[in-house]
Short mmCIF file of C-alpha atoms (C1' of nucleotides) and ligand atoms in Angstrom, two decimals:
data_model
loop_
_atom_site.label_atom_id
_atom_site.label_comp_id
_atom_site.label_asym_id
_atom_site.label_seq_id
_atom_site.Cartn_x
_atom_site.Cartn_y
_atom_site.Cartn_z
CA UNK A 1 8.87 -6.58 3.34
CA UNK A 2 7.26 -3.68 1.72
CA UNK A 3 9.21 -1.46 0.33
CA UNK A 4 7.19 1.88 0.06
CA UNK A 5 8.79 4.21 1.72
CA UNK A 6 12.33 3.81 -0.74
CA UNK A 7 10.41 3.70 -3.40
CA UNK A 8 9.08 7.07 -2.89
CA UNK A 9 12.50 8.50 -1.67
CA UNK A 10 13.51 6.87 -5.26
CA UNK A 11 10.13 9.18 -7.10
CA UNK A 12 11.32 11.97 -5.67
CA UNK A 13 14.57 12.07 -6.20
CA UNK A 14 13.97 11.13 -9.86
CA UNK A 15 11.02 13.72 -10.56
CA UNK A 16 13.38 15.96 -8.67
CA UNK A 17 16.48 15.23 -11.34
CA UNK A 18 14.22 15.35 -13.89
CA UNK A 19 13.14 18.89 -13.26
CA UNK A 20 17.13 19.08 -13.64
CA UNK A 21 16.91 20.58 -10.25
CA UNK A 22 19.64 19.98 -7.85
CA UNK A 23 18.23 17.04 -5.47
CA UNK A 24 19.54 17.41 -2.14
CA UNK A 25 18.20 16.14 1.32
CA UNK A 26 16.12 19.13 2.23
CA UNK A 27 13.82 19.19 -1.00
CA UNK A 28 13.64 15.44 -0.61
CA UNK A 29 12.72 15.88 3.16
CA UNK A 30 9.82 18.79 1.57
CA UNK A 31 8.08 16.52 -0.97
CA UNK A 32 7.84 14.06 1.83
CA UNK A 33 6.55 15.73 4.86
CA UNK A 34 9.42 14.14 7.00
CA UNK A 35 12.42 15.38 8.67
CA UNK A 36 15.58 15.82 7.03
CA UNK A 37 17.72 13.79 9.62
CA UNK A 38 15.29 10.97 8.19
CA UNK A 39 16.52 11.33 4.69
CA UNK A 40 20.14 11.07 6.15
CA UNK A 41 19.28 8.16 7.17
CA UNK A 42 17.46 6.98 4.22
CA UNK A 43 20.18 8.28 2.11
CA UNK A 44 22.60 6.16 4.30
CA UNK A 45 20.81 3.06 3.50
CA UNK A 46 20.32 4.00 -0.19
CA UNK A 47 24.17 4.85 -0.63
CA UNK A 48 25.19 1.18 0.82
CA UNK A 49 22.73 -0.29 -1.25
CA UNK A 50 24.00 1.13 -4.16
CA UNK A 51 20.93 2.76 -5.28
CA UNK A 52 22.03 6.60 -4.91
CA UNK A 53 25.31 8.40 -4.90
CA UNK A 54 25.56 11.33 -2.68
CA UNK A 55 28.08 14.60 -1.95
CA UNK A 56 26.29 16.78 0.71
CA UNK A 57 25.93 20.53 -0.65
CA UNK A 58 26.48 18.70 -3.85
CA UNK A 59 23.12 16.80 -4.72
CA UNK A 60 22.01 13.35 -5.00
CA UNK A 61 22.38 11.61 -7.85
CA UNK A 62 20.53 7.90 -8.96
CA UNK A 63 23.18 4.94 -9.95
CA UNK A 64 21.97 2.85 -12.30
CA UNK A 65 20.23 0.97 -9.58
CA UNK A 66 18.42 3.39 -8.50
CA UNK A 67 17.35 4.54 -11.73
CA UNK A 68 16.00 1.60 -12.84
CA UNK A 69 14.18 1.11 -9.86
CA UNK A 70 12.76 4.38 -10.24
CA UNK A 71 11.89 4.65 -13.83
CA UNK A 72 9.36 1.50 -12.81
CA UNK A 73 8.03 3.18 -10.23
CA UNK A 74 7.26 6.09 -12.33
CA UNK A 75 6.11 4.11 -14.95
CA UNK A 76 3.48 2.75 -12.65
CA UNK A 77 2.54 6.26 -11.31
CA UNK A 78 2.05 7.98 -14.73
CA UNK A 79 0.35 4.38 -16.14
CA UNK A 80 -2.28 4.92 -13.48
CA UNK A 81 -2.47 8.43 -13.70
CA UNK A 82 -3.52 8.32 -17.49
CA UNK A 83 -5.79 4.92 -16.66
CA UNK A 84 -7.42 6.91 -13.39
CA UNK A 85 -8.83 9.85 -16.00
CA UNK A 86 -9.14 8.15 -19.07
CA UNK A 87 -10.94 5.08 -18.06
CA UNK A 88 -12.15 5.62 -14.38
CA UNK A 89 -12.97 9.25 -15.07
CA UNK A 90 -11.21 10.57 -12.15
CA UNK A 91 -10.46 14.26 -12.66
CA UNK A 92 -7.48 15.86 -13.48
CA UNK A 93 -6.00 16.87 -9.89
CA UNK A 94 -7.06 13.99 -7.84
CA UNK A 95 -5.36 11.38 -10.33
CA UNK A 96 -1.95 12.35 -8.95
CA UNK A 97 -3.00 11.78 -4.95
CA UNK A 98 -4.37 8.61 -5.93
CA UNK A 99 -1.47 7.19 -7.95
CA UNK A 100 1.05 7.60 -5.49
CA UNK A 101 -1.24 5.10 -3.78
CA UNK A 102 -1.69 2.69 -5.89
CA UNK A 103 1.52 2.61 -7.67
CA UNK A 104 3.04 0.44 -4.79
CA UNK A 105 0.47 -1.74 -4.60
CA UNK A 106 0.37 -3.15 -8.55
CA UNK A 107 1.87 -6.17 -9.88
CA UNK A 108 4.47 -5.78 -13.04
CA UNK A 109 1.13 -7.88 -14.90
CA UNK A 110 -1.56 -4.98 -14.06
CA UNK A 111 0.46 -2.77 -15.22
CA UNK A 112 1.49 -3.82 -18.50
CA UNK A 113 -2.41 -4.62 -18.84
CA UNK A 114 -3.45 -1.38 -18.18
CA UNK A 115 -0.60 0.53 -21.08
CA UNK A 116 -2.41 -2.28 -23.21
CA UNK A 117 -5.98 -1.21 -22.48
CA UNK A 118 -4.63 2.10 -23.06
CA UNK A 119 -2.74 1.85 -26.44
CA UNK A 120 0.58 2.37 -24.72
CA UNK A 121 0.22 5.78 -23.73
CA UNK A 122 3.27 7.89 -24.29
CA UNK A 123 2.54 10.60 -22.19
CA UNK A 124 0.54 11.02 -18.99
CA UNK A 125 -2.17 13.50 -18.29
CA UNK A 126 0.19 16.53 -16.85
CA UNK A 127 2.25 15.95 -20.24
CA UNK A 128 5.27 13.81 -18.36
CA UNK A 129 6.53 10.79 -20.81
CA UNK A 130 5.51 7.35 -19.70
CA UNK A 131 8.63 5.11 -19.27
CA UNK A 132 8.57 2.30 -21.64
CA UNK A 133 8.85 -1.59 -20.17
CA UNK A 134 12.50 -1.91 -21.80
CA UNK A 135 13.48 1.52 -19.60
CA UNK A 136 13.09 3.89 -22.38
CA UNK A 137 11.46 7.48 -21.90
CA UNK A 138 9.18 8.68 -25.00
CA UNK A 139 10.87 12.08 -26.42
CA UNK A 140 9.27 15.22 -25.68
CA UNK A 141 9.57 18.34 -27.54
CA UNK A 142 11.93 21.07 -26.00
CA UNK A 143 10.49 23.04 -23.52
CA UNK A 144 10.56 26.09 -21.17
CA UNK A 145 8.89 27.41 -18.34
CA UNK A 146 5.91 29.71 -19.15
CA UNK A 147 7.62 32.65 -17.63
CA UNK A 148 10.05 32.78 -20.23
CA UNK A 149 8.15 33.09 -23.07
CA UNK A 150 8.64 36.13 -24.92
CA UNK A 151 6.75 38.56 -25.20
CA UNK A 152 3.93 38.38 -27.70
CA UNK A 153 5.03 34.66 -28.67
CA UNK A 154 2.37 32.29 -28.91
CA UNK A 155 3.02 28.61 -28.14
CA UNK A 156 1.32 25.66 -27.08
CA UNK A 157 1.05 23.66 -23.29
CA UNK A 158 3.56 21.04 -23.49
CA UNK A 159 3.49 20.04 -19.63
CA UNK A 160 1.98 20.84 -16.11
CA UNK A 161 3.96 20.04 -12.29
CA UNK A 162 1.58 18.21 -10.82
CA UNK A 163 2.67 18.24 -7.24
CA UNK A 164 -0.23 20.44 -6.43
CA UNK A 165 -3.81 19.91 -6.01
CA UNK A 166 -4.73 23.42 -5.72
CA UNK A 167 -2.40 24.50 -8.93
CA UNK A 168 -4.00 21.63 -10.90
CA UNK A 169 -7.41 23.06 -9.83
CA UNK A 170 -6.57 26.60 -10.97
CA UNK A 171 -5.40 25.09 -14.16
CA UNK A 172 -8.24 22.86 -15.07
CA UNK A 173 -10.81 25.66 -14.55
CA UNK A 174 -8.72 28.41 -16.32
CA UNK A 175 -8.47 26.22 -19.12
CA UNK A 176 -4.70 25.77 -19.18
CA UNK A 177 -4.65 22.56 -20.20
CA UNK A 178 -2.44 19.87 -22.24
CA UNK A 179 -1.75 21.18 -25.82
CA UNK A 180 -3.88 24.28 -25.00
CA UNK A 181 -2.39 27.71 -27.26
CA UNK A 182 -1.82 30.57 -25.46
CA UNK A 183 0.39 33.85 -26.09
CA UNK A 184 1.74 36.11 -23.57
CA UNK A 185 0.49 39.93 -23.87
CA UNK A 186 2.06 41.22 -21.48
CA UNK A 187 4.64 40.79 -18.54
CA UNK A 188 4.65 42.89 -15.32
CA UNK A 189 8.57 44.07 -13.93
CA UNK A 190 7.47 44.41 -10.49
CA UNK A 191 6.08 40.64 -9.60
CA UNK A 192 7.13 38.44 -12.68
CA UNK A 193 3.68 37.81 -13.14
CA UNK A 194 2.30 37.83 -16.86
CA UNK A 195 -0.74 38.49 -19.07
CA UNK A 196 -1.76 35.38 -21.45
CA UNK A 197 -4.48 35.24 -24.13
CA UNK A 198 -6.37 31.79 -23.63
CA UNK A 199 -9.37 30.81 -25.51
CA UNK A 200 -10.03 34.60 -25.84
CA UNK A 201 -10.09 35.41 -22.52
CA UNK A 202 -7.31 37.41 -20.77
CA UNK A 203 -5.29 35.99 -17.55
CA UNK A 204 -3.33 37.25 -15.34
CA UNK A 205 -0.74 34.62 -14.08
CA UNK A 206 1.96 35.04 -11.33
CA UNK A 207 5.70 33.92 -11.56
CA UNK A 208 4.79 30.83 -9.20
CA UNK A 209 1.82 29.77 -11.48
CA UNK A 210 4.10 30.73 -14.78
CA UNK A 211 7.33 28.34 -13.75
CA UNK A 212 4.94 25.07 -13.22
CA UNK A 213 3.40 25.82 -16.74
CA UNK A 214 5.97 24.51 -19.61
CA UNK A 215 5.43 25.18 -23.50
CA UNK A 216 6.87 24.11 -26.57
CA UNK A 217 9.91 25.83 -26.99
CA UNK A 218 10.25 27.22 -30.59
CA UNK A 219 13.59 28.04 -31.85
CA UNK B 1 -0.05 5.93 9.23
CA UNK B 2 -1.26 3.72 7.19
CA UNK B 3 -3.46 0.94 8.75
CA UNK B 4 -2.55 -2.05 5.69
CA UNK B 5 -1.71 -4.11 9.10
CA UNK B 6 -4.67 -3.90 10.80
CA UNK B 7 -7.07 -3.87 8.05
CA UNK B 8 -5.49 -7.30 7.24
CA UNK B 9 -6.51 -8.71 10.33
CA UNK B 10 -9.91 -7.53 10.34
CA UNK B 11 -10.14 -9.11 6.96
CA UNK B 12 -9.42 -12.29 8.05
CA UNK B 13 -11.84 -11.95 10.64
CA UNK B 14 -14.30 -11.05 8.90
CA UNK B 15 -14.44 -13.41 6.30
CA UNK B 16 -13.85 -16.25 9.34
CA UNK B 17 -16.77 -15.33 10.65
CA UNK B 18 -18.67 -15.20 7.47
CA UNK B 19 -17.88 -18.96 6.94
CA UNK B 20 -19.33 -19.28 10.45
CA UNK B 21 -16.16 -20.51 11.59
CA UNK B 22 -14.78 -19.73 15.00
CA UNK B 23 -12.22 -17.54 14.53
CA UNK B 24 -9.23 -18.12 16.94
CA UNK B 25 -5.92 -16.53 16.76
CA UNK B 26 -4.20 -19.58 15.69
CA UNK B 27 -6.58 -19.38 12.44
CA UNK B 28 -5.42 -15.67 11.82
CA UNK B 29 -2.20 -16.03 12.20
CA UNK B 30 -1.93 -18.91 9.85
CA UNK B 31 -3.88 -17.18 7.04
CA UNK B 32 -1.92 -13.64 7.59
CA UNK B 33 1.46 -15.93 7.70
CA UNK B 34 2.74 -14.36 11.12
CA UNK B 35 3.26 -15.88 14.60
CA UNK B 36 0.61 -16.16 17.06
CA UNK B 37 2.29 -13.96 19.59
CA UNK B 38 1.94 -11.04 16.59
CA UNK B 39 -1.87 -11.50 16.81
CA UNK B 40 -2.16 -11.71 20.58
CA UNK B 41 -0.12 -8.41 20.45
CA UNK B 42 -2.55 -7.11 17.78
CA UNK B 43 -5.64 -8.39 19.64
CA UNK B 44 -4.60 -6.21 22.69
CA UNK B 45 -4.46 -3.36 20.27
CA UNK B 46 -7.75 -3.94 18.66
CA UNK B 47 -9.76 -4.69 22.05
CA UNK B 48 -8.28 -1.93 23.67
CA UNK B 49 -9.34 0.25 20.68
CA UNK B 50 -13.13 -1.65 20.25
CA UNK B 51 -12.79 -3.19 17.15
CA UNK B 52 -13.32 -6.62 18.59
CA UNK B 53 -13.77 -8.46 21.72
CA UNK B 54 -12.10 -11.60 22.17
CA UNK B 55 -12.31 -14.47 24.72
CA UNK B 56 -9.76 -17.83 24.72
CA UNK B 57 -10.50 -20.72 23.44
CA UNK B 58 -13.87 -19.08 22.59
CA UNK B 59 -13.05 -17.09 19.07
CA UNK B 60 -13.26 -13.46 18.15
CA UNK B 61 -16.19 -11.68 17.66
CA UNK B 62 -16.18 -8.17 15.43
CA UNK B 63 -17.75 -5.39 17.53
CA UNK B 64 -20.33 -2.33 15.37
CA UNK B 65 -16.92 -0.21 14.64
CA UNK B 66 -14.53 -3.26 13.90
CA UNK B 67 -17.75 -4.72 11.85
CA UNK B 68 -18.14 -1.35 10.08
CA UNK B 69 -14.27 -1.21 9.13
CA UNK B 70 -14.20 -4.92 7.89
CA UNK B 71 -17.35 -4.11 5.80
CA UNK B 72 -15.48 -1.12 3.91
CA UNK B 73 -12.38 -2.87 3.69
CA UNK B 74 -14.24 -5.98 2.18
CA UNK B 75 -15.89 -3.86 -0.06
CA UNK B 76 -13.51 -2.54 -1.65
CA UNK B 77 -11.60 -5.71 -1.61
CA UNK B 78 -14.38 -7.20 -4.17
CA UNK B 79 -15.32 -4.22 -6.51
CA UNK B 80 -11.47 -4.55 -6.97
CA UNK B 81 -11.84 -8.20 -8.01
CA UNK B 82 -14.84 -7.86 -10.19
CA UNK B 83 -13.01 -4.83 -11.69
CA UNK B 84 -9.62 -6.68 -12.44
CA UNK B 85 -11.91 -9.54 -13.68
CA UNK B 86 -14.18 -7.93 -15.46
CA UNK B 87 -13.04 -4.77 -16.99
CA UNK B 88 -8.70 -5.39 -16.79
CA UNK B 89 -9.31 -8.96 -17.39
CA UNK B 90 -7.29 -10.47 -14.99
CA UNK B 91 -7.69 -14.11 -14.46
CA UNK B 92 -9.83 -15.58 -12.30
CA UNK B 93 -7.28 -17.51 -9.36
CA UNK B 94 -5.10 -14.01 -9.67
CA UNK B 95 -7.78 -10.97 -8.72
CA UNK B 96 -7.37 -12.36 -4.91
CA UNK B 97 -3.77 -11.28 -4.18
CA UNK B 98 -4.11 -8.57 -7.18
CA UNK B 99 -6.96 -7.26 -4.81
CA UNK B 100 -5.47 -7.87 -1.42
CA UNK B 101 -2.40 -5.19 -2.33
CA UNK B 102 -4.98 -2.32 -4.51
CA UNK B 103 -7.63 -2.75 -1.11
CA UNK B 104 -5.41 -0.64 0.81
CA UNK B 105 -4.39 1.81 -1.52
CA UNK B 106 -7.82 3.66 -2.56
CA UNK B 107 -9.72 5.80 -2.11
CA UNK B 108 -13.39 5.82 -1.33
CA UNK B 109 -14.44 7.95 -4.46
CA UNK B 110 -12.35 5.63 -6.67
CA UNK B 111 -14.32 2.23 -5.31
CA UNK B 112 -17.57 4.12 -5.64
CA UNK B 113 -16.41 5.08 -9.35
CA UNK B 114 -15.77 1.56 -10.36
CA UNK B 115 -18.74 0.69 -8.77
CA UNK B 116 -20.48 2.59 -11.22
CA UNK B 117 -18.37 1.54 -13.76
CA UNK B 118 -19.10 -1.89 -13.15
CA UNK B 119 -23.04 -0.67 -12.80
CA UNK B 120 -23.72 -1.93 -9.03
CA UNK B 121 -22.21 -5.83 -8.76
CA UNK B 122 -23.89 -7.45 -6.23
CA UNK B 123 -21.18 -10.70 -6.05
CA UNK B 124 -17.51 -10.70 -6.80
CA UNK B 125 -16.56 -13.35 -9.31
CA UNK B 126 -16.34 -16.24 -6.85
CA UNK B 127 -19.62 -15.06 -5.87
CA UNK B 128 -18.98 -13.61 -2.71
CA UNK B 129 -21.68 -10.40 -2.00
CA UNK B 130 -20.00 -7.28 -2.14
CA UNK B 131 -21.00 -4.89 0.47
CA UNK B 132 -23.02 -1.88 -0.29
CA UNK B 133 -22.12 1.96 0.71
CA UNK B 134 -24.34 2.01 3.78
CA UNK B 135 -23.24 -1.45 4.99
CA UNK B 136 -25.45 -3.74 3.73
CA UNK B 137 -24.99 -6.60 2.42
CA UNK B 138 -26.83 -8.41 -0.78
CA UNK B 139 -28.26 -11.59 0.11
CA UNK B 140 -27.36 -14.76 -0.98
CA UNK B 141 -29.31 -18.27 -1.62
CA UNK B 142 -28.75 -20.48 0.45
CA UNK B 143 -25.73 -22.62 -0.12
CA UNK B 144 -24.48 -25.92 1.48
CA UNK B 145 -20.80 -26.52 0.65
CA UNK B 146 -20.64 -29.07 -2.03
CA UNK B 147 -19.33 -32.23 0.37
CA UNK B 148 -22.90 -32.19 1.08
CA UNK B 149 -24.71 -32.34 -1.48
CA UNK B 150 -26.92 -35.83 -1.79
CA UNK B 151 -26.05 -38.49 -4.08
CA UNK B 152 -27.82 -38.07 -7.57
CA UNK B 153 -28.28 -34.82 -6.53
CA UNK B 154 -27.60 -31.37 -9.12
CA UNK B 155 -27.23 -28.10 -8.22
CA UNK B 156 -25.34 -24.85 -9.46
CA UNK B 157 -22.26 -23.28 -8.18
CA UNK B 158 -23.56 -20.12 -5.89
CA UNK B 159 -19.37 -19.11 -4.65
CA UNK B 160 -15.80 -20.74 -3.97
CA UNK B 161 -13.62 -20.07 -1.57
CA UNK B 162 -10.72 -17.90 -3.21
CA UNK B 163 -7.69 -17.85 -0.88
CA UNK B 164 -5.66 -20.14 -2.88
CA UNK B 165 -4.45 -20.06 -5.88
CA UNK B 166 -3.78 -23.47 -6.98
CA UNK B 167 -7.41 -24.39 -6.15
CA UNK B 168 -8.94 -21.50 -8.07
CA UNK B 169 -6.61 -22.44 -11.20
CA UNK B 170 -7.54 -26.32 -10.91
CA UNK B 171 -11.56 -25.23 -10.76
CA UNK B 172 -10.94 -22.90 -13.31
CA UNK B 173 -9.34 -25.66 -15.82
CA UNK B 174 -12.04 -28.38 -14.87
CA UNK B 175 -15.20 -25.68 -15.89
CA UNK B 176 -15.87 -25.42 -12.17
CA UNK B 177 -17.44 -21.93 -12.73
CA UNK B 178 -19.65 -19.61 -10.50
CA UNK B 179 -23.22 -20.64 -11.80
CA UNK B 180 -22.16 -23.89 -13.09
CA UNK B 181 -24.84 -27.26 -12.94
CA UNK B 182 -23.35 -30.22 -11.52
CA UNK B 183 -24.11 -33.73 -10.48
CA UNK B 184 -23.01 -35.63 -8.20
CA UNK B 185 -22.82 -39.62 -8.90
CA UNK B 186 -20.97 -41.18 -6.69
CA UNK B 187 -19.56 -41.22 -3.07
CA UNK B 188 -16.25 -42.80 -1.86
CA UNK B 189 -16.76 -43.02 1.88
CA UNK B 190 -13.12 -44.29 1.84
CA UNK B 191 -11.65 -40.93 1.43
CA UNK B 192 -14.69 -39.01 1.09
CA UNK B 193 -13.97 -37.87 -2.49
CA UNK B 194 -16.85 -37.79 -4.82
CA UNK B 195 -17.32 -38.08 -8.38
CA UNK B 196 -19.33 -35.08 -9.96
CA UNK B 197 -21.00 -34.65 -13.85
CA UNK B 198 -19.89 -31.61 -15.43
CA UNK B 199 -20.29 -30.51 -19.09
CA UNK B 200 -20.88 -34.12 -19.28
CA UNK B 201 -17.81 -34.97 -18.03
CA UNK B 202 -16.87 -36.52 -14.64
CA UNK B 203 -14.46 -35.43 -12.49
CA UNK B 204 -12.99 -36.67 -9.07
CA UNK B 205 -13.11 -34.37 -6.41
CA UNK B 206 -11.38 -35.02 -3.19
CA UNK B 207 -12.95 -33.85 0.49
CA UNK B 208 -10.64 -30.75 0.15
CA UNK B 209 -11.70 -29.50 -2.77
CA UNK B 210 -15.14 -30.43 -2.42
CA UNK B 211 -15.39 -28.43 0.89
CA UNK B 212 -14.73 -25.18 -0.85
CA UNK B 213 -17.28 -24.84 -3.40
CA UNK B 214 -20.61 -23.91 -2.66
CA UNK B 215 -23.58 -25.02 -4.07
CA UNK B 216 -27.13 -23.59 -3.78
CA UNK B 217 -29.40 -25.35 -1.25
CA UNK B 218 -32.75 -26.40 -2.63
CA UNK B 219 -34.74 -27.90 -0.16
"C1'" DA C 1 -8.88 -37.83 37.24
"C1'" DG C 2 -4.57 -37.38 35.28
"C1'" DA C 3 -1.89 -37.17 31.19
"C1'" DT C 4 -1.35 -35.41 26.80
"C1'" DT C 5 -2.07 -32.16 23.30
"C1'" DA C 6 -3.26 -27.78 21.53
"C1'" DA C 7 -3.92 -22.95 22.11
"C1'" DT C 8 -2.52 -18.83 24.09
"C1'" DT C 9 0.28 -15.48 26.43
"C1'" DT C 10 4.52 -13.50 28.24
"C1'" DA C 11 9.11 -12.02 27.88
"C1'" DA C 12 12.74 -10.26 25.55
"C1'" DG C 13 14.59 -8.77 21.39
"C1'" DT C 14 14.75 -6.92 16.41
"C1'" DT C 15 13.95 -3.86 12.55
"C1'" DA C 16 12.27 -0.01 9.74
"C1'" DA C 17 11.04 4.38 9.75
"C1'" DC C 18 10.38 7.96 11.77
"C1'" DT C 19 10.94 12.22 15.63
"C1'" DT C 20 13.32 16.43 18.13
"C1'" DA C 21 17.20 18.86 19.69
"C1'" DA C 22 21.77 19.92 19.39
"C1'" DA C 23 26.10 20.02 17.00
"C1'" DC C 24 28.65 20.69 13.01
"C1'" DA C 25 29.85 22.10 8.10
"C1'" DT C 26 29.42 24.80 4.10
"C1'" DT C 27 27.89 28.61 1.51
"C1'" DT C 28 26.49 33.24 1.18
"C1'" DT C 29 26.34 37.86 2.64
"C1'" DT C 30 28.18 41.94 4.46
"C1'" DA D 1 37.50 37.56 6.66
"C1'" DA D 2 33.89 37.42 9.77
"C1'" DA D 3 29.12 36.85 10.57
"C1'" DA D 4 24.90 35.02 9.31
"C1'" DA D 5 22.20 31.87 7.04
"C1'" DT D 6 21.47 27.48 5.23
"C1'" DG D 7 22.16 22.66 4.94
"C1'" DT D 8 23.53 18.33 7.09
"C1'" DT D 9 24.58 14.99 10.53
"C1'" DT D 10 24.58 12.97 15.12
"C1'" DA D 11 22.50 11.44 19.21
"C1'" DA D 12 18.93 9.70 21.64
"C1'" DG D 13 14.39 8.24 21.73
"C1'" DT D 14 9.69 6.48 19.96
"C1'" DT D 15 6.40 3.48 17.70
"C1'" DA D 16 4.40 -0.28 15.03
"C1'" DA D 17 4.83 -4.66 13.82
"C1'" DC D 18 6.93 -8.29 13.91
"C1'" DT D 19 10.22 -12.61 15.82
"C1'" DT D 20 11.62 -16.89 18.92
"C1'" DA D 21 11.53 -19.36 23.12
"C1'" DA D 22 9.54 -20.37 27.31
"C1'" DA D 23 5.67 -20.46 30.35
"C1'" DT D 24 0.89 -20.91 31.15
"C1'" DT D 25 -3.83 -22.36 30.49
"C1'" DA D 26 -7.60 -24.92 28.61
"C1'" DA D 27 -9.44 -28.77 26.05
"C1'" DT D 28 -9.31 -33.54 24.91
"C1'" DC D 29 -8.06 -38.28 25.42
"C1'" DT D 30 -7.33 -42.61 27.93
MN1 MN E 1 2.00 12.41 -10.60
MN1 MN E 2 1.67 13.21 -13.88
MN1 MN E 3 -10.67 -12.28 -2.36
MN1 MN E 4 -13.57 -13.04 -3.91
#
DNA sequence: AGATTAATTTAAGTTAACTTAAACATTTTT
DNA sequence: AAAAATGTTTAAGTTAACTTAAATTAATCT
């Protein structure tokens, strides 16, 4: 019947891949609150149905599958997302929460009339590409993590995680929003934590906050 | 967990009892699609818990908290279908099953946001009342399902019934419309099918049909 | 009233998706 | 190369929500 739960074992492992982290049962077990001898068993069902190929210590990895099937999914999660705040007005960190909702419950036909009322979005609200009907991701400029950023190099916000409420939060009222320019003044040995120049204003950003912030990489 | 199951059965209830109908488990079961031993099993749960209390043979009745829950979960079940209607501009005979999946998958602060959105609806578009935020419920004119309605008579469309599809498509082709003036002009006692005026056009309407529109009551 | 029909419940079993606790395997550290 | 730490699987059990088949009970018909 309903197939909810695989389809968020699929979102994970995908957002996980796509992070080019290495996806293995524990982090999987982490973004979903569950045990890990549940995702052996999940990962059991997924491997004989084709959908995931799996070493242990090695990773997971999607077959095609299980891409496909999780490329829609996504595309229904970021399709809402960008609907929830554009045209319901939701703000910025609740749109995730809600979208993991609704993104099961959505016919292929709401969906596709939703990217129409919205022009055909390429890119969500955190700044993640929007998976096109035919399967094909929207290119994104090259990035890196904010904590990598030189020294004194300015660039722009290309992308946000957006696992966290409490992150997005801190964000939104910082100002570090999508496309916002900032430049790093300063970086502190002892914690990884930098300085950046926002709008004017000085902030003071730790390594955790840095590595979920991504900018346009300029070389 | 999530409650989709039991929400679905109070559902049914509810809207049972809002046609005044007995509801019996044999009636649930057939609209959720499930044996009747699944709803005698649920029924345990549910009068154990005091959503509802339940005698044989003599129908379900929805207690305050089981009343309360349907009245949220119907709620939000029709601000979704005015919304898909309305503002995604889904067709009419699809915004029931559309609905039915996005009812359990939000959150309150989204259905009071379309709400807004959609400035306050009082009736769905097959004019069924959509629950307010405290509970209550707009009130309707009085309606006397169409079978009824005199010989020579007119009267205007006031709701339809909206579980199936096929019926909503056929009333949708023939102009059979919330708010729509019709006329009866003729009764077959044979089969009990009548012969309506609409748009200046007659149509032939059998019992079935006939019993699940709605017309306003004037006497 | 007794027979027939319809509604309901019981009994036993299945499946998906989890849990905890213990065992086992691999990687990393010393 | 051990020892320790980390990651993974197994084993056994739970719960919700169903199923079919058989038994029971109530309502309706003759
Ligand atoms: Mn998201
Ligand atoms: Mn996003
Ligand atoms: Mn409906
Ligand atoms: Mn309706």
């Amino acid at each position: 019947m309903s197939n909810i739960s695989k389809e968020d074992y699929l979102r994970v492992i995908y957002k996980g891949l796509e992070e080019s982290r290495m996806v293995n049962p524990t982090l999987v077990a982490e973004h979903l609150n569950i045990s890990n001898a549940a995702v052996t068993d999940m990962l059991k069902k997924l491997t004989k149905e084709k959908y995931v190929s799996y070493t242990p210590y090695k990773g997971i990895q999607l077959l095609e599958k299980g891409k496909m099937e999780a490329i829609k999914l996504v595309r229904r999660h970021r399709i809402w997302e960008t609907f929830l705040f554009k045209v319901i007005g939701l703000p910025w960190y609740k749109i995730d929460q809600e979208a993991e909702n609704l993104e099961h419950s959505s016919s292929d036909e709401l969906i596709d009339r939703l990217e129409v009322i919205l022009n055909y979005p390429e890119f969500d609200p955190h700044g993640h590409p929007i998976p096109r009907k035919d399967g094909r991701i929207p290119k994104q400029k090259k990035c890196i993590s904010l904590d990598r950023l030189g020294i004194g190099k300015v660039s722009a916000i290309q992308k946000v995680n957006d696992h966290s409420e409490e992150l997005l939060m801190f964000l939104y009222k910082s100002g570090l929003v999508i496309n916002k320019k900032l430049k790093v003044t300063e970086k502190r040995e002892f914690d990884n934590s930098i300085v950046v120049l926002v709008d004017n204003k000085e902030l003071v950003l730790s390594e955790k906050i840095s590595k979920n912030i991504f900018v346009e990489d300029m070389r």
